[in-house]
Short mmCIF file of N, CA and C in Angstrom, two decimals:
data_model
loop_
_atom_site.label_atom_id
_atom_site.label_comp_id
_atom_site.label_asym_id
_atom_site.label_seq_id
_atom_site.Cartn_x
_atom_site.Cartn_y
_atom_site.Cartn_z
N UNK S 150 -17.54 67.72 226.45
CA UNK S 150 -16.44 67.65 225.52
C UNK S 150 -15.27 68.47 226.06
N UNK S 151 -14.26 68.12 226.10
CA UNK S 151 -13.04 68.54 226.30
C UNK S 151 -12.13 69.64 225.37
N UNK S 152 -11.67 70.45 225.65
CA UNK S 152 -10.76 71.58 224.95
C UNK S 152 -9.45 70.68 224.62
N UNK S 153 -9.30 70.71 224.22
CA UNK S 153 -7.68 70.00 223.41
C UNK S 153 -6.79 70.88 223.14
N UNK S 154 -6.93 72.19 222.95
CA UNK S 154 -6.33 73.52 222.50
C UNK S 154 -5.36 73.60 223.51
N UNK S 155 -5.17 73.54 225.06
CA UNK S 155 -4.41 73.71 225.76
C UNK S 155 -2.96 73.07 225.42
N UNK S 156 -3.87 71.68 225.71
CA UNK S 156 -2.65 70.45 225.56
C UNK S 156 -1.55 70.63 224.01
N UNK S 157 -2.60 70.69 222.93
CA UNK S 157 -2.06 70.63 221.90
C UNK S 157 -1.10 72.13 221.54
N UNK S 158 -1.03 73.16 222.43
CA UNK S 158 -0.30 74.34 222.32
C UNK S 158 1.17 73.42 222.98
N UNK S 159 0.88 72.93 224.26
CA UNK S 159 2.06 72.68 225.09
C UNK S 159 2.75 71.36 224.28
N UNK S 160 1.87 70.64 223.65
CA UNK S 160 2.51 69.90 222.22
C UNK S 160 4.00 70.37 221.66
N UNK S 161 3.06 71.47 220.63
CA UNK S 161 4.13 71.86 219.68
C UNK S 161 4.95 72.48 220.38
N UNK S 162 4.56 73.44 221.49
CA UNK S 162 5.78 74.17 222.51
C UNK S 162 7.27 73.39 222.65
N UNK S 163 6.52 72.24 223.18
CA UNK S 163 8.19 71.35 223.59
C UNK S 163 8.14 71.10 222.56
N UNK S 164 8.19 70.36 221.37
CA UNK S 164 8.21 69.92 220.21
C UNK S 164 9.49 70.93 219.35
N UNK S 165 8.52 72.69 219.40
CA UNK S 165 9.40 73.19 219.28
C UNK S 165 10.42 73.36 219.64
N UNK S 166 10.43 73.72 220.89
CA UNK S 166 11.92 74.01 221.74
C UNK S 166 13.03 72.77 221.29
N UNK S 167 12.07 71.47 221.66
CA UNK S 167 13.26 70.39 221.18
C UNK S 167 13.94 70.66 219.84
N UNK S 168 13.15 71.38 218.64
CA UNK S 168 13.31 70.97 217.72
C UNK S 168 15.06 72.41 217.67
N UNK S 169 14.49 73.30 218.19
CA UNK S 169 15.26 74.72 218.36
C UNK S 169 16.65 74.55 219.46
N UNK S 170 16.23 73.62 220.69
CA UNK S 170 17.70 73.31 220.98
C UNK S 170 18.74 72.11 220.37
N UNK S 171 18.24 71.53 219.19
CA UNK S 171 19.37 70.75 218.57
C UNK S 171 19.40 71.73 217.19
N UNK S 172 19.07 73.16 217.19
CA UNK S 172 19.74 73.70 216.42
C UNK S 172 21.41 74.14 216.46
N UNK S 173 21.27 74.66 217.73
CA UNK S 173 22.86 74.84 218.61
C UNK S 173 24.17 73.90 217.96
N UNK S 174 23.52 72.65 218.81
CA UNK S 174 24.83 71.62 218.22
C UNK S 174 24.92 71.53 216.78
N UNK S 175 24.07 71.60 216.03
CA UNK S 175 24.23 71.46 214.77
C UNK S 175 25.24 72.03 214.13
N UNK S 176 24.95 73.45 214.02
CA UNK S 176 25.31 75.02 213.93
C UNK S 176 26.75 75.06 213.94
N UNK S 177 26.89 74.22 215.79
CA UNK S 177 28.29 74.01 216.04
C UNK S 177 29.14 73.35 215.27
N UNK S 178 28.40 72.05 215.12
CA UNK S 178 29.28 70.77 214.18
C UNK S 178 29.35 71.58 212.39
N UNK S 179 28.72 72.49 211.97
CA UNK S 179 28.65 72.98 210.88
C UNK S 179 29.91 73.83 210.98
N UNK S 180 30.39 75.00 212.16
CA UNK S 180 31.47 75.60 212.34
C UNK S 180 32.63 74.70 212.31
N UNK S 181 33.09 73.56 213.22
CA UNK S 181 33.80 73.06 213.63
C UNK S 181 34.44 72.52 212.27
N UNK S 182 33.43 71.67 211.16
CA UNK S 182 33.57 71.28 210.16
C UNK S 182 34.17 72.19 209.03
N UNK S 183 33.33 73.25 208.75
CA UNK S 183 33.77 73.97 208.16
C UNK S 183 35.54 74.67 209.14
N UNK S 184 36.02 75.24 209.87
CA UNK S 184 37.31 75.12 210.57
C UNK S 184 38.23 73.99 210.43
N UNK S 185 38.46 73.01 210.05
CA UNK S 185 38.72 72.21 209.93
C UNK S 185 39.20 71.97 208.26
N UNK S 186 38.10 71.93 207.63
CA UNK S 186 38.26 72.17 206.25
C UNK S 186 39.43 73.24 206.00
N UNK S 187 39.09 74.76 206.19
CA UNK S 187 40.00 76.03 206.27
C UNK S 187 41.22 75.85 206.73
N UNK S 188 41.24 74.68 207.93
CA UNK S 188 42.64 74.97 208.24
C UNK S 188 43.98 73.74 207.47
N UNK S 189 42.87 72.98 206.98
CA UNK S 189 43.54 71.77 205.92
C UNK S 189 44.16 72.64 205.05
N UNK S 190 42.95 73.55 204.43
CA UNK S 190 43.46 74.44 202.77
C UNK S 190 44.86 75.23 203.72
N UNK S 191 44.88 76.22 204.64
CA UNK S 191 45.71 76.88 204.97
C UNK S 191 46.66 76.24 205.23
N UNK S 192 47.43 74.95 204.92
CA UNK S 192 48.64 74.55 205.41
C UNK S 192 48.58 74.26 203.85
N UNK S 193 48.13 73.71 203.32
CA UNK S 193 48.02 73.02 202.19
C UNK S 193 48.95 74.03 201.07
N UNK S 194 48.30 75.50 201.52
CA UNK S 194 48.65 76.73 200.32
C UNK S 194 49.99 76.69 201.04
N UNK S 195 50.37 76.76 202.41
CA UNK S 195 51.50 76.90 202.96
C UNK S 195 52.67 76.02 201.99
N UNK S 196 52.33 74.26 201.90
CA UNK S 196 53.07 73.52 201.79
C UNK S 196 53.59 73.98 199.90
N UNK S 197 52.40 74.22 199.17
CA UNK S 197 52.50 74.49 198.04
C UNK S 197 54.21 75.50 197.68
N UNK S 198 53.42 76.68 198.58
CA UNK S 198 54.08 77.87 198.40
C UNK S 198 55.83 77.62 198.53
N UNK S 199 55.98 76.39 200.07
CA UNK S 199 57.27 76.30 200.60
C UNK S 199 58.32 75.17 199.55
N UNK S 200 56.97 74.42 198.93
CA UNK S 200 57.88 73.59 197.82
C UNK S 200 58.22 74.45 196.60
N UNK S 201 57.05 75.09 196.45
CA UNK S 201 58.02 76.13 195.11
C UNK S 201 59.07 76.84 195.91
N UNK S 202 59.20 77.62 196.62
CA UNK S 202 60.33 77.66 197.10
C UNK S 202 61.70 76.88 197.14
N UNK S 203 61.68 75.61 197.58
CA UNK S 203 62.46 74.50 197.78
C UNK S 203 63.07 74.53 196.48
N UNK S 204 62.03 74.33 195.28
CA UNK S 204 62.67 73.67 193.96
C UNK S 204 63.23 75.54 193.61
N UNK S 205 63.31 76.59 193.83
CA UNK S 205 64.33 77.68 193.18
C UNK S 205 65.21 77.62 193.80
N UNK S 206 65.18 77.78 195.52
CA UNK S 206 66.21 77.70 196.60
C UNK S 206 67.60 76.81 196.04
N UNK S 207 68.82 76.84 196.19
CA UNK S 207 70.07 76.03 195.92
C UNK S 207 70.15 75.77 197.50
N UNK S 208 69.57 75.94 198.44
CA UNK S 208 69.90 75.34 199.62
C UNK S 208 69.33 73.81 199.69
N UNK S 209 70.40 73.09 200.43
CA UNK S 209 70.31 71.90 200.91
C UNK S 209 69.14 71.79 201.69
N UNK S 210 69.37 72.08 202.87
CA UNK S 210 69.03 72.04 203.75
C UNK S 210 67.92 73.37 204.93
N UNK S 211 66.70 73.55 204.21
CA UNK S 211 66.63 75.06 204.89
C UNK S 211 66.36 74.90 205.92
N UNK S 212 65.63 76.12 207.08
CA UNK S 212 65.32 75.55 208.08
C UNK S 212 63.67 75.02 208.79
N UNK S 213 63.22 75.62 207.91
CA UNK S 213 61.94 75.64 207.95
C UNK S 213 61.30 74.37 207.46
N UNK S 214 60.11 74.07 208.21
CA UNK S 214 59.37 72.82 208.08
C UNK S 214 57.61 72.99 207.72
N UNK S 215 57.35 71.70 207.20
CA UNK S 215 55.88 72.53 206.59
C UNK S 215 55.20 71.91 208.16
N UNK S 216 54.01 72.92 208.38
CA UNK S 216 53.28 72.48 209.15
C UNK S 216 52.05 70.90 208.87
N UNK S 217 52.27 70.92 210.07
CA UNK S 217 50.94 69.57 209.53
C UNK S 217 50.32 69.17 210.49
N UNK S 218 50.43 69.38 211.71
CA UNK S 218 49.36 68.86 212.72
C UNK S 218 47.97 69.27 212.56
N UNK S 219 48.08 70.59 212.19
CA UNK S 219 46.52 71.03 211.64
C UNK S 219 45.68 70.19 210.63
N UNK S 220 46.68 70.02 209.62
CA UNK S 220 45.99 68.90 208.61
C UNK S 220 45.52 67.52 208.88
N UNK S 221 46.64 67.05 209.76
CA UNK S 221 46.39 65.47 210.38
C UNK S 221 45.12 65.40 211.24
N UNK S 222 45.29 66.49 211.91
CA UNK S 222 44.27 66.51 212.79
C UNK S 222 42.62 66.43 212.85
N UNK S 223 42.96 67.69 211.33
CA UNK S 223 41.27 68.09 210.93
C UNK S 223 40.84 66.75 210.01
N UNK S 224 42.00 66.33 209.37
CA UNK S 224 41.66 65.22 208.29
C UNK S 224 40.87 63.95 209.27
N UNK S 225 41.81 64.01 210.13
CA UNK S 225 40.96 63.06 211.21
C UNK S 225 39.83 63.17 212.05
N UNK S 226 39.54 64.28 212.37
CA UNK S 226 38.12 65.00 212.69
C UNK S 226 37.05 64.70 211.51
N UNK S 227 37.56 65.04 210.50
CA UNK S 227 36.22 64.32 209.04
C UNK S 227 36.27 63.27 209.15
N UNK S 228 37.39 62.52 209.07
CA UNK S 228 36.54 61.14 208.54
C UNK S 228 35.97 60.63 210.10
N UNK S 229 36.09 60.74 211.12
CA UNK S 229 35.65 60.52 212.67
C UNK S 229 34.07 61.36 212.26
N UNK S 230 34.42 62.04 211.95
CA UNK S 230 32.61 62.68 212.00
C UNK S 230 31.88 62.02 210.71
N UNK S 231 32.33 61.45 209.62
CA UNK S 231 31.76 60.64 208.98
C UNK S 231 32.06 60.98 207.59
N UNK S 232 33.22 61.66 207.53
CA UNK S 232 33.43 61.78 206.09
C UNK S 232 33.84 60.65 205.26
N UNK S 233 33.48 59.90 204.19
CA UNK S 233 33.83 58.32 204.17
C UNK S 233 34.12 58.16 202.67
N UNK S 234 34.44 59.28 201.99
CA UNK S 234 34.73 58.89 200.09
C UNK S 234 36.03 58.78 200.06
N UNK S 235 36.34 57.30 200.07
CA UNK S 235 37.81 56.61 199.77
C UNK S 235 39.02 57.44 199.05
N UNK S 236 37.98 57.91 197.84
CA UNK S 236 39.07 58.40 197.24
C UNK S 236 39.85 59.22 197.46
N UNK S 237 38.63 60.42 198.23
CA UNK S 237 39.63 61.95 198.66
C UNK S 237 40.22 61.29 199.51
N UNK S 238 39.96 60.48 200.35
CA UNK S 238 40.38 60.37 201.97
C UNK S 238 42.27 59.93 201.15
N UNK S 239 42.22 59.13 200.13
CA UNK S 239 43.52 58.83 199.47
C UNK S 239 44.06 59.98 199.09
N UNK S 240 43.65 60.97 198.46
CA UNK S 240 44.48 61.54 197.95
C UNK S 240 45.22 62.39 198.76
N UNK S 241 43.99 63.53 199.93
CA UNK S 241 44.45 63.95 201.25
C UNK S 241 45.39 63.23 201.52
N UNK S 242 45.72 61.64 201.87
CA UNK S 242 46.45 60.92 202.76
C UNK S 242 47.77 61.13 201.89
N UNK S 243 47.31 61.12 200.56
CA UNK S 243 49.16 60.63 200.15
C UNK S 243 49.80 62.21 200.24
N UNK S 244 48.74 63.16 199.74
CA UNK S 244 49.23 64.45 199.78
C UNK S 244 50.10 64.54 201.17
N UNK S 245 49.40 64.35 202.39
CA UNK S 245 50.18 64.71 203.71
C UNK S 245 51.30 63.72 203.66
N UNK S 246 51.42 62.71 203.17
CA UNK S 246 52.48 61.20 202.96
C UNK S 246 54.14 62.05 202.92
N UNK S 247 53.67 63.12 201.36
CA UNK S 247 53.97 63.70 200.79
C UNK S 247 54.97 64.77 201.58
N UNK S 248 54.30 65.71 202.51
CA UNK S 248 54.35 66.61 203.20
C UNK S 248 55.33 66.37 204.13
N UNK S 249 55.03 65.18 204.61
CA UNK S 249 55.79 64.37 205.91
C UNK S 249 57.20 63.67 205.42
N UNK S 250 57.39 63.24 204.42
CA UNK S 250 58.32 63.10 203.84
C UNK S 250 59.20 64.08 203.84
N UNK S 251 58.55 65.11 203.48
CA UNK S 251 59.85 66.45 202.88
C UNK S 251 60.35 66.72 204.31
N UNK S 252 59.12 66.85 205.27
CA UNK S 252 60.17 67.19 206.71
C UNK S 252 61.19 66.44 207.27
N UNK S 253 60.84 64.92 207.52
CA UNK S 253 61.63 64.17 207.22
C UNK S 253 62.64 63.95 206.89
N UNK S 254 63.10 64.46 205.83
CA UNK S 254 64.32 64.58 204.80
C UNK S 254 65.14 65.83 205.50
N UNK S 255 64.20 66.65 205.92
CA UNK S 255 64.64 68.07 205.83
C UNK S 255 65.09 67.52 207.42
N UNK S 256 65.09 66.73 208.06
CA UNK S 256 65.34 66.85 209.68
C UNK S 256 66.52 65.40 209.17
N UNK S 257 66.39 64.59 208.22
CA UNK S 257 67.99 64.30 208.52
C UNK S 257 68.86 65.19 207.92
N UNK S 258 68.92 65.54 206.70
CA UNK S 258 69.91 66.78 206.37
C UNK S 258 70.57 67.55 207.67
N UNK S 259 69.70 67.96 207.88
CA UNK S 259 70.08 68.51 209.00
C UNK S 259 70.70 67.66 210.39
N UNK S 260 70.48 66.25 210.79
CA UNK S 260 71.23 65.51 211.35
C UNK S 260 72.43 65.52 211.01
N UNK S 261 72.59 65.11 209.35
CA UNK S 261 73.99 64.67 208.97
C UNK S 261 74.43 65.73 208.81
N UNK S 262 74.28 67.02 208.99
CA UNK S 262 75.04 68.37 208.91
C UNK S 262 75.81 68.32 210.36
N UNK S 263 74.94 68.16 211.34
CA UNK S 263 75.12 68.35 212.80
C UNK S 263 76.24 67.39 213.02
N UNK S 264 76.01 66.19 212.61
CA UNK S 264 76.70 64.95 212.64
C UNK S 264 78.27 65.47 212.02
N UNK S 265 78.64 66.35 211.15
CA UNK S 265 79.70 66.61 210.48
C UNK S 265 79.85 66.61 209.24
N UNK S 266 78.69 65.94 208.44
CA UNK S 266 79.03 65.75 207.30
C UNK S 266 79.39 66.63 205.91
N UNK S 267 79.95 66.89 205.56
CA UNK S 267 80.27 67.78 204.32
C UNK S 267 78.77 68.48 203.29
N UNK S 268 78.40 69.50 202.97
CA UNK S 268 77.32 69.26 202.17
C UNK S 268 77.43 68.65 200.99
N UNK S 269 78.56 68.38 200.64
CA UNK S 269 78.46 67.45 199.06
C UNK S 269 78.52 66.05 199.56
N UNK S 270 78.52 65.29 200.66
CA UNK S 270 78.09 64.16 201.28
C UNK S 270 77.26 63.46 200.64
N UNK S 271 77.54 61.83 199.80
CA UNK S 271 76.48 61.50 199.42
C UNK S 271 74.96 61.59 200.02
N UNK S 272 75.24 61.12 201.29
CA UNK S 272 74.24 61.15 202.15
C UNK S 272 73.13 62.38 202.20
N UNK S 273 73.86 63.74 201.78
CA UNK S 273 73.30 65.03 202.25
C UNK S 273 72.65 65.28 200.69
N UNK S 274 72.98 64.65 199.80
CA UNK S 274 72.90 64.63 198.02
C UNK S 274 71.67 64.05 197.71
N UNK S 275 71.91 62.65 198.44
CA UNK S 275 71.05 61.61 198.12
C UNK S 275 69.49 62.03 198.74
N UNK S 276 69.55 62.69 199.87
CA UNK S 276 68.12 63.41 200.85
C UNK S 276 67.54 64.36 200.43
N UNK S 277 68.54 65.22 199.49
CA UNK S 277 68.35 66.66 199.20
C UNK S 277 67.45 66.27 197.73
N UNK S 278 67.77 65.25 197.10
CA UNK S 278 67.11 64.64 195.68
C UNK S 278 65.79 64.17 196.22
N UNK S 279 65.98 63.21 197.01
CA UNK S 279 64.57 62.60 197.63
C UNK S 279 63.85 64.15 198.15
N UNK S 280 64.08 64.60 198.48
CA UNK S 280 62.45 66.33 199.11
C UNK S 280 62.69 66.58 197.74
N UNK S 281 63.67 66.86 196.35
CA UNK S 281 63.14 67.20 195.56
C UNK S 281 62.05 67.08 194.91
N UNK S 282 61.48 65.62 194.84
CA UNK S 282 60.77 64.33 194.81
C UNK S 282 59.68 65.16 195.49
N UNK S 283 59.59 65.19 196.79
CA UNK S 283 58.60 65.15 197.53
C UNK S 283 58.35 66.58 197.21
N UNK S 284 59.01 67.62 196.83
CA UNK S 284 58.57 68.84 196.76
C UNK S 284 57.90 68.99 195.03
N UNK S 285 58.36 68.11 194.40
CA UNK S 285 57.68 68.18 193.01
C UNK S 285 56.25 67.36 193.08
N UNK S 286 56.42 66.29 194.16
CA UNK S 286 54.64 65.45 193.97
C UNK S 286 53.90 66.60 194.80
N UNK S 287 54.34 67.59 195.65
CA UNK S 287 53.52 68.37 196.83
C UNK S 287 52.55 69.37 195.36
N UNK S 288 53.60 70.27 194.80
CA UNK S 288 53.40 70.70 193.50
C UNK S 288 52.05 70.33 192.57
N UNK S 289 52.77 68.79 192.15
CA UNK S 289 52.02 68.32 191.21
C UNK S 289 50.47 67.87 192.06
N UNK S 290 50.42 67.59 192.89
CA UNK S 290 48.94 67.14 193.56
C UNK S 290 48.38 68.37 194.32
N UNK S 291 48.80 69.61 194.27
CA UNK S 291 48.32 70.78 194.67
C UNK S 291 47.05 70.69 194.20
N UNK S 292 46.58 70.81 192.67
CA UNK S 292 45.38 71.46 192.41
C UNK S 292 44.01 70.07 192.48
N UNK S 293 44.50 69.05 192.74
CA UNK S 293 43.80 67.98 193.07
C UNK S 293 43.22 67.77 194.46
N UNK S 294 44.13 68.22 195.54
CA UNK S 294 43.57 68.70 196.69
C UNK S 294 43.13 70.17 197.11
N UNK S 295 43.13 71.22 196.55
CA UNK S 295 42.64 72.04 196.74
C UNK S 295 41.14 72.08 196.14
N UNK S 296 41.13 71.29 194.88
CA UNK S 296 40.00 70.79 194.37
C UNK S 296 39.12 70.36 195.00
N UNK S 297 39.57 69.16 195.94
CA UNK S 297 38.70 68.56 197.48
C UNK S 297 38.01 69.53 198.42
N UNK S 298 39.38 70.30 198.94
CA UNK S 298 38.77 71.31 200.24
C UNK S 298 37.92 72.32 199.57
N UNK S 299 37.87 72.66 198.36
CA UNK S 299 36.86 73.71 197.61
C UNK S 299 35.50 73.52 198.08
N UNK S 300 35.56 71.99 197.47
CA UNK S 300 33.65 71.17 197.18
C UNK S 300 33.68 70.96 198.81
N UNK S 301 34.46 70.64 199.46
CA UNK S 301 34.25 70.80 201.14
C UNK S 301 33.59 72.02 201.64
N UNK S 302 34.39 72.71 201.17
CA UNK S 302 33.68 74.12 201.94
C UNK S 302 32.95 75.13 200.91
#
């Protein structure tokens, strides 16, 4: 009769190890994910903060822009790694829609300034109303997406 005890040690050995080196990547994709999440919320509080700003400010035109590559980026890292509930993925999307707009606005203002235009310029009137817009939906959909990145992380 044969000992089996050997074999069946060197079994679970690799078994284990396999099971212990796809702890690593895991671990990783758990950091990366979670980073990602954090750096969505951290522009997010940014954008909040810069639209309340916007709506006390009497400036047209300030100079400052909200960040967003971080958001675009990580937003696209989830759903690429398999994040797939329609809905947030909408609301995230219009929120940044949102975001991108106000810069937008805020980079022609600033064209038609460069360009010559007067600040009481319809043109400079009509842009400065539209980010109002975009700085009151940033506002109003604040606690709906922070709501998201919460249950995320």
């Amino acid at each position: 009769m044969q000992d089996w005890t050997p074999f069946l040690q060197s079994v679970l050995l690799v078994g284990l190890g396999w099971l212990l080196g796809g702890l690593r990547p895991w671990f990783g994709k758990a950091k990366a994910r979670k980073a990602d999440w954090l750096a969505m919320k951290t522009e997010v509080s940014i954008w909040k903060r810069k639209a309340d700003q916007f709506k006390d400010e009497q400036i047209l035109g300030p100079l400052y822009r909200l960040p967003i590559v971080n958001y675009w980026n990580s937003l696209m890292n989830r759903i690429a790694s398999g994040f797939a509930d329609t809905d947030q993925i909408d609301r995230l999307s219009d929120f940044f829609l949102n975001a991108n707009g106000f810069n937008r606005g805020l980079d022609n203002i600033d064209s038609y300034i460069r360009s010559g235009f007067k600040e009481d310029s319809d043109e400079i009137v009509r842009e400065n109303t539209r980010n109002r817009v975009y700085a009151n939906e940033i506002i109003r959909l604040y606690p709906n997406v922070i709501e998201i990145l919460d249950k995320q992380l």
